[in-house]
Amino acid sequence: MLRTNTCGELRIEHVGKSVTLCGWVQKTRKLGGATFIDLRDRYGITQLVFLGDDENSKTLGQEGFTREMVIKAHGTVVERESKNKNLPTGDIEIKLQNIEVLNKSITPPFTIEDETDGGDELRMKYRYLDLRRAIVRKNLELRHRLAIETRNYLDKLNFLEVETPVLIKSTPEGARDFVVPSRMNQNQFYALPQSPQTFKQLLMVSGFDRYYQIVKCFRDEDLRADRQPEFTQIDCEMSFVEQEDIIQTFEGLVKHLFKTVKNVDIAAMPRMTYADAMKYYGNDKPDTRFEMKFTELNDLVKNKGFKVFDDAEIVIGICAKGAAEYTRKQLDELTEWVKRPQIGATGLVYARHNSDGTLKSSVDKFYNEEELKKWSEALNSAPGDLILVLAGKEEKTRKAMSELRLEMGSRLGLRDKNKYSCLWVVDFPLLEWNEGDPNLLASLAGRWHAKHHPFTSPKPEDIALLKKSPGEVRANAYDMVINGVEVGGGSIRIHDKELQATMFDTLGFTKEEAQKQFGFLMHAFEFGAPPHGGIAFGFDRLCSLFGGAESIRDFIAFPKNNAGRDVMIDAPSEISEEQLKELSIETIIKTT
Amino acid sequence: MLRTNTCGELRIEHVGKSVTLCGWVQKTRKLGGATFIDLRDRYGITQLVFLGDDENSKTLGQEGFTREMVIKAHGTVVERESKNKNLPTGDIEIKLQNIEVLNKSITPPFTIEDETDGGDELRMKYRYLDLRRAIVRKNLELRHRLAIETRNYLDKLNFLEVETPVLIKSTPEGARDFVVPSRMNQNQFYALPQSPQTFKQLLMVSGFDRYYQIVKCFRDEDLRADRQPEFTQIDCEMSFVEQEDIIQTFEGLVKHLFKTVKNVDIAAMPRMTYADAMKYYGNDKPDTRFEMKFTELNDLVKNKGFKVFDDAEIVIGICAKGAAEYTRKQLDELTEWVKRPQIGATGLVYARHNSDGTLKSSVDKFYNEEELKKWSEALNSAPGDLILVLAGKEEKTRKAMSELRLEMGSRLGLRDKNKYSCLWVVDFPLLEWNEGDPNLLASLAGRWHAKHHPFTSPKPEDIALLKKSPGEVRANAYDMVINGVEVGGGSIRIHDKELQATMFDTLGFTKEEAQKQFGFLMHAFEFGAPPHGGIAFGFDRLCSLFGGAESIRDFIAFPKNNAGRDVMIDAPSEISEEQLKELSIETIIKTT
């Protein structure tokens, strides 16, 4: 090793030791005759000093040590006169005897500090410099720690990590596949997996019993903010289990991660049905760090002459604790906020529950205090609270109210990123009607789609509904939600060939299509498939949640931008005519 | 859980316990009034018994329990009358009270036993059934264990596991890339990584100091036997190191794996230069479980009237210990063996060192006993040994002799798969001249190629040779060889931008090409790149070596065949016109 120690490990007990450190020059400063250098590596910062009281040091001091230069410094550990309590190495410094420049650095395009002057675009182009910032590197260290602890937990429970293939077969179900032209099989393509779903089920057929993998998956989506074309899952499957077993096992995993990585104890996680989540939060991934549940007000507010409510399919109220003091200006701004196209409400009705107990609404013309008291009772408001009401078409209104609830939660400081509220959402519908989704092929519009995926089992008592009322069938499916983020989800799978065939039929596959796409799986089920189920966690998202961040991007070493580009290496890019020819493909639109 | 215990865990101390087991019917047999079922899961086999002495058991016994049926069996653990010492559960059996068929099975296409009647093709098509065989499953369990122990070792040494991207940029250097058309960036393609080489070097520039990843890599090669288009590497990189540091660290890793996974102690690994490996073994990955080194005989054999030797560039002998008894028929067969096109020798000369001390050769016409004695001295043969000699063009003869040496090693039982001989091969040439390789693009033929890759650093003392005699430059590169298999290799990298530019120039890149392909890396080197180096191990190969097998295929859960096809899922396959259109590509040869 070019060094004897890292820049993070020397302490007062090392005083007198002769050491060699390597690292980057964080900064230099002169004080009296002495020159100080903060030397940085992954492990910390150590102060180097030329005392300038001998010839040797003088020579050293004359070299220019610029930021981000890489040096190798040899000297003796000495006790500092003025200690730095903010630095683990702050009790000591290295009195230099010798210094060697290992590599120079031109001036970086932004400062390598926690607070940087680099914008997003610059940081991504020079990601290798951005990763030098302790704040970003710590995110990747957290990711490493989470991966290690995930493996430790699952290994102890006899899960086997099995690598499934990356070059697989394109399936039209779900989102768009990335495809890979095959040179050796002309006119044929591999696809990159959206998940190892079928392979993990086959491993259960193989009797592997407990499988996991931390695995890259791929989805060719129109990228919304904070989606990546390649992402990582903790992918798991178990045999001879029921829903409760999966829930217990993976609640255990998440508790283990919180305990070992963050030293946070998580209590038993509550369960909520999908129906309740939609009813009380308008959302299948409610943020339960705060209450502010929906209350349906139809019975109270209709037929009082207020046309907006009378015409609405649904009228929903929430009670924002302690927000009665909101000014007219704040309320107008909130009204504008809900009317933005992303939220889509037509207006906002409010009622202040004043500290003197009186009630005052924006629709006093139609509702007297008597009526408003009933609102207050329904919403359980107290003096000082603010009641907010939205009305309109049911689905749209629930969605808008969900957004408003989250916004009010944020504004009222109820969404503390250091507080964790975990929840299982269960009893999802098996199917949903898809009118058309820009991320699906056009040919998939106007059909029933699997809400999770086509291998999810319906609840046994609902199987009879599959033919006559597919929308009412509930699935043995479950999501883990933490702080309003869906971190994981899974289901008990179908292990019966006939039921799987019925499912494909319901999803609009012809027998031939089902056979072509999933024939191998259905055939596998004929050879003694065990009952099985599993779950997958979005690992990037889990990391960002543990890191207390909104965006997953800084928990991925080399992320892509919203156009799916890696701006650092400039990919994707054109390839040579020779490559195209070998693959027997041509691009339709030529650049000239 | 549908079970209380697995089929592998019940012992004599569990007698009397009421248990429920789930698994597959391995076999059934009737004996007197009783019916026995061997129930199998991943953990073992447990015997179930219907005693047939009550009504309940009679009913149970009447059901047909066919092979591979999935059942759930409830009963009591009892001590066996006739114990089976070969089975960990052989002291007990389960007296059944209740049995439930969870899933039926049709007859598998081959028997699910260690010795199966399924051929390779059938086993691959029904890989999910093949994986039920304990012998195959154990390979995957070994792989899991090796991955866990690799991570444990590297984690303790402060290596961070960092995921690098899979959708990257195509580079013409090296083997052919698999490419992925980008829908959002028309006429552009991602490439799948042949290795995370540039990214791990960028992580060093980022100050990550120690990186590793167990990662899928991809190479679009014409598949030779036992190559896979997707394969797995243990990929590692360290900063502020010299070659010796990497060697010590990763020798430690392999020792750790042997100790923890196989309880084998490995001694300090010897080093051999590339030049010596070629000189003494004709091979840069010599199998050192046995000696049988090459001896050059030119000085002894030339100008004695034997034209074959006189015309040869080189004459090489080996001494096969104890093989003097080989019959004429065996020697004729061996001569035919070396003349096969794969070996390519024109003939084989031999000399028996008889047990009475006399020497007898196939070329007695040209060499008298006096001469043969000199051969014997040079080759250090003893009575009972067989001297084998090949002659011809140097490179071809070394290659043929290397094959013959390995063949003789095998025939003489010197290649015990339970004995491990580890070796570092060092001082590789930096460059090799490439006349044309079917796995490289045609435009890369007739050029200097990097023997490892273009980021490998030359030995400082050889840098001056780069311009005038590229073939003589030695690299700071090293391979780990175990039992004649190259399991890993790496190098100290270039961290100087100027030297990297010289290297690209030597490799025939124009400045523009180098800039286009690797500009980001060279630019990164301007911002303080630390000295760094690394290594990558072929994980599939390492697993097969630990498993004592020749082929890597059975250490990969779902391998592809030699045509790059997954015959189980039938990939690659055609994709829809809609998909092609969205990607703005068309296939040139249409199937009609």
Short mmCIF file of C-alpha atoms in Angstrom, two decimals, chain B residues 4-184:
data_model
loop_
_atom_site.label_atom_id
_atom_site.label_comp_id
_atom_site.label_asym_id
_atom_site.label_seq_id
_atom_site.Cartn_x
_atom_site.Cartn_y
_atom_site.Cartn_z
CA THR B 4 -43.99 -27.39 10.74
CA ASN B 5 -40.68 -28.86 9.59
CA THR B 6 -38.64 -29.44 6.47
CA CYS B 7 -37.90 -32.92 5.12
CA GLY B 8 -34.30 -32.65 6.27
CA GLU B 9 -34.46 -31.78 9.93
CA LEU B 10 -36.26 -34.45 11.98
CA ARG B 11 -34.08 -36.68 14.17
CA ILE B 12 -34.48 -39.30 16.88
CA GLU B 13 -35.00 -36.60 19.50
CA HIS B 14 -38.18 -35.50 17.73
CA VAL B 15 -39.92 -38.85 18.30
CA GLY B 16 -43.45 -38.26 19.50
CA LYS B 17 -43.71 -34.84 17.91
CA SER B 18 -46.74 -34.06 15.80
CA VAL B 19 -45.49 -32.64 12.51
CA THR B 20 -46.62 -31.47 9.09
CA LEU B 21 -44.26 -31.83 6.14
CA CYS B 22 -44.60 -30.62 2.56
CA GLY B 23 -42.66 -31.85 -0.43
CA TRP B 24 -42.46 -33.97 -3.53
CA VAL B 25 -43.03 -37.72 -3.70
CA GLN B 26 -39.61 -39.19 -4.53
CA LYS B 27 -40.87 -42.78 -4.50
CA THR B 28 -43.40 -45.10 -2.87
CA ARG B 29 -43.27 -48.78 -2.00
CA LYS B 30 -45.49 -51.31 -0.29
CA LEU B 31 -44.20 -53.73 2.31
CA GLY B 32 -46.63 -56.08 4.01
CA GLY B 33 -49.66 -54.00 4.91
CA ALA B 34 -47.69 -50.75 5.03
CA THR B 35 -47.06 -48.15 2.36
CA PHE B 36 -43.89 -46.03 2.46
CA ILE B 37 -43.37 -42.69 0.76
CA ASP B 38 -40.03 -40.92 0.46
CA LEU B 39 -40.95 -37.24 0.71
CA ARG B 40 -38.35 -34.83 -0.72
CA ASP B 41 -37.69 -31.14 -0.40
CA ARG B 42 -34.56 -28.97 -0.73
CA TYR B 43 -33.43 -29.93 2.74
CA GLY B 44 -33.63 -33.71 2.51
CA ILE B 45 -35.83 -36.78 2.38
CA THR B 46 -38.10 -38.07 5.12
CA GLN B 47 -39.91 -41.40 5.10
CA LEU B 48 -43.67 -41.34 5.57
CA VAL B 49 -45.58 -44.49 6.44
CA PHE B 50 -49.19 -45.67 6.40
CA LEU B 51 -49.23 -48.63 8.71
CA GLY B 52 -52.52 -49.79 7.25
CA ASP B 53 -53.74 -50.91 10.68
CA ASP B 54 -56.59 -48.47 10.96
CA GLU B 55 -59.38 -47.19 8.75
CA ASN B 56 -57.78 -43.82 8.26
CA SER B 57 -54.51 -45.19 6.96
CA LYS B 58 -56.33 -47.57 4.68
CA THR B 59 -58.09 -44.67 3.02
CA LEU B 60 -54.80 -42.84 2.68
CA GLY B 61 -53.08 -45.87 1.22
CA GLN B 62 -55.66 -46.22 -1.49
CA GLU B 63 -54.84 -42.92 -3.10
CA GLY B 64 -52.24 -43.18 -5.78
CA PHE B 65 -49.16 -41.21 -4.85
CA THR B 66 -47.19 -40.80 -8.02
CA ARG B 67 -43.67 -39.45 -8.41
CA GLU B 68 -43.26 -35.66 -8.16
CA MET B 69 -46.75 -35.13 -6.78
CA VAL B 70 -46.74 -32.32 -4.17
CA ILE B 71 -48.23 -33.35 -0.84
CA LYS B 72 -48.78 -32.03 2.65
CA ALA B 73 -48.50 -34.80 5.21
CA HIS B 74 -49.47 -34.65 8.87
CA GLY B 75 -48.45 -37.27 11.39
CA THR B 76 -46.26 -38.26 14.32
CA VAL B 77 -42.50 -38.80 14.36
CA VAL B 78 -41.76 -42.42 15.29
CA GLU B 79 -38.52 -44.39 15.56
CA ARG B 80 -37.84 -46.64 12.58
CA GLU B 81 -37.53 -50.36 13.00
CA SER B 82 -34.87 -50.63 10.31
CA LYS B 83 -32.82 -47.48 10.33
CA ASN B 84 -31.21 -46.00 7.23
CA LYS B 85 -27.69 -44.86 8.07
CA ASN B 86 -27.30 -43.15 4.69
CA LEU B 87 -30.01 -40.62 5.43
CA PRO B 88 -29.68 -37.86 8.08
CA THR B 89 -33.36 -38.47 8.87
CA GLY B 90 -32.87 -42.24 8.66
CA ASP B 91 -33.56 -42.94 12.33
CA ILE B 92 -37.18 -41.83 12.15
CA GLU B 93 -40.26 -41.93 10.00
CA ILE B 94 -43.62 -40.15 10.08
CA LYS B 95 -46.66 -42.23 10.96
CA LEU B 96 -49.33 -40.49 8.93
CA GLN B 97 -52.63 -39.22 10.23
CA ASN B 98 -53.61 -37.05 7.30
CA ILE B 99 -52.37 -36.30 3.83
CA GLU B 100 -53.37 -33.68 1.30
CA VAL B 101 -52.47 -33.49 -2.38
CA LEU B 102 -51.34 -29.90 -3.06
CA ASN B 103 -50.64 -30.47 -6.74
CA LYS B 104 -50.45 -33.37 -9.12
CA SER B 105 -47.63 -34.13 -11.51
CA ILE B 106 -47.60 -35.71 -14.91
CA THR B 107 -44.69 -38.05 -15.57
CA PRO B 108 -41.44 -36.07 -15.85
CA PRO B 109 -39.49 -36.50 -19.11
CA PHE B 110 -36.53 -37.85 -17.14
CA THR B 111 -35.97 -39.25 -13.67
CA ILE B 112 -35.28 -36.79 -10.88
CA GLU B 113 -32.25 -38.64 -9.49
CA ASP B 114 -28.53 -37.86 -9.27
CA GLU B 115 -27.96 -40.26 -12.16
CA THR B 116 -30.58 -39.23 -14.65
CA ASP B 117 -31.65 -40.68 -17.98
CA GLY B 118 -32.17 -37.17 -19.38
CA GLY B 119 -29.74 -36.04 -22.06
CA ASP B 120 -28.32 -32.52 -22.14
CA GLU B 121 -30.95 -31.13 -24.47
CA LEU B 122 -33.86 -32.51 -22.49
CA ARG B 123 -32.34 -31.35 -19.22
CA MET B 124 -31.99 -27.81 -20.58
CA LYS B 125 -35.51 -27.69 -21.99
CA TYR B 126 -36.88 -28.82 -18.62
CA ARG B 127 -34.27 -27.02 -16.57
CA TYR B 128 -36.82 -26.43 -13.78
CA LEU B 129 -37.01 -30.22 -13.35
CA ASP B 130 -33.26 -30.69 -13.75
CA LEU B 131 -32.79 -28.22 -10.88
CA ARG B 132 -34.80 -30.57 -8.65
CA ARG B 133 -31.92 -33.04 -8.80
CA ALA B 134 -29.88 -32.74 -5.61
CA ILE B 135 -26.62 -32.86 -7.57
CA VAL B 136 -27.53 -29.77 -9.61
CA ARG B 137 -29.14 -27.90 -6.73
CA LYS B 138 -26.02 -28.39 -4.63
CA ASN B 139 -24.01 -26.57 -7.31
CA LEU B 140 -26.28 -23.56 -6.93
CA GLU B 141 -26.07 -23.78 -3.15
CA LEU B 142 -22.29 -23.77 -3.49
CA ARG B 143 -22.54 -20.69 -5.70
CA HIS B 144 -24.66 -18.93 -3.07
CA ARG B 145 -22.14 -19.81 -0.37
CA LEU B 146 -19.21 -18.54 -2.45
CA ALA B 147 -21.02 -15.25 -3.11
CA ILE B 148 -21.81 -14.77 0.59
CA GLU B 149 -18.23 -15.51 1.67
CA THR B 150 -16.81 -13.26 -1.04
CA ARG B 151 -18.95 -10.42 0.26
CA ASN B 152 -18.06 -11.13 3.88
CA TYR B 153 -14.35 -11.05 3.13
CA LEU B 154 -14.45 -7.88 1.04
CA ASP B 155 -16.88 -6.08 3.35
CA LYS B 156 -14.50 -6.66 6.27
CA LEU B 157 -11.72 -5.04 4.23
CA ASN B 158 -13.84 -1.93 3.62
CA PHE B 159 -14.71 -2.70 0.03
CA LEU B 160 -17.97 -1.03 -1.00
CA GLU B 161 -20.31 -2.91 -3.29
CA VAL B 162 -21.40 -0.39 -5.90
CA GLU B 163 -23.78 -1.21 -8.74
CA THR B 164 -22.61 0.09 -12.08
CA PRO B 165 -25.01 0.62 -14.99
CA VAL B 166 -26.04 -2.12 -17.42
CA LEU B 167 -27.22 0.24 -20.14
CA ILE B 168 -23.96 1.85 -21.22
CA LYS B 169 -22.16 2.86 -24.38
CA SER B 170 -20.78 0.67 -27.14
CA THR B 171 -16.99 0.63 -27.46
CA PRO B 172 -15.24 -0.99 -30.38
CA GLU B 173 -12.32 -2.25 -28.28
CA GLY B 174 -12.52 -5.86 -27.14
CA ALA B 175 -15.17 -8.38 -28.06
CA ARG B 176 -18.52 -7.60 -29.67
CA ASP B 177 -21.10 -5.73 -27.65
CA PHE B 178 -24.73 -6.65 -27.28
CA VAL B 179 -26.65 -3.48 -28.09
CA VAL B 180 -30.05 -2.15 -27.05
CA PRO B 181 -31.93 0.23 -29.34
CA SER B 182 -33.13 3.35 -27.53
CA ARG B 183 -36.75 4.26 -28.17
CA MET B 184 -36.40 7.75 -26.74
#
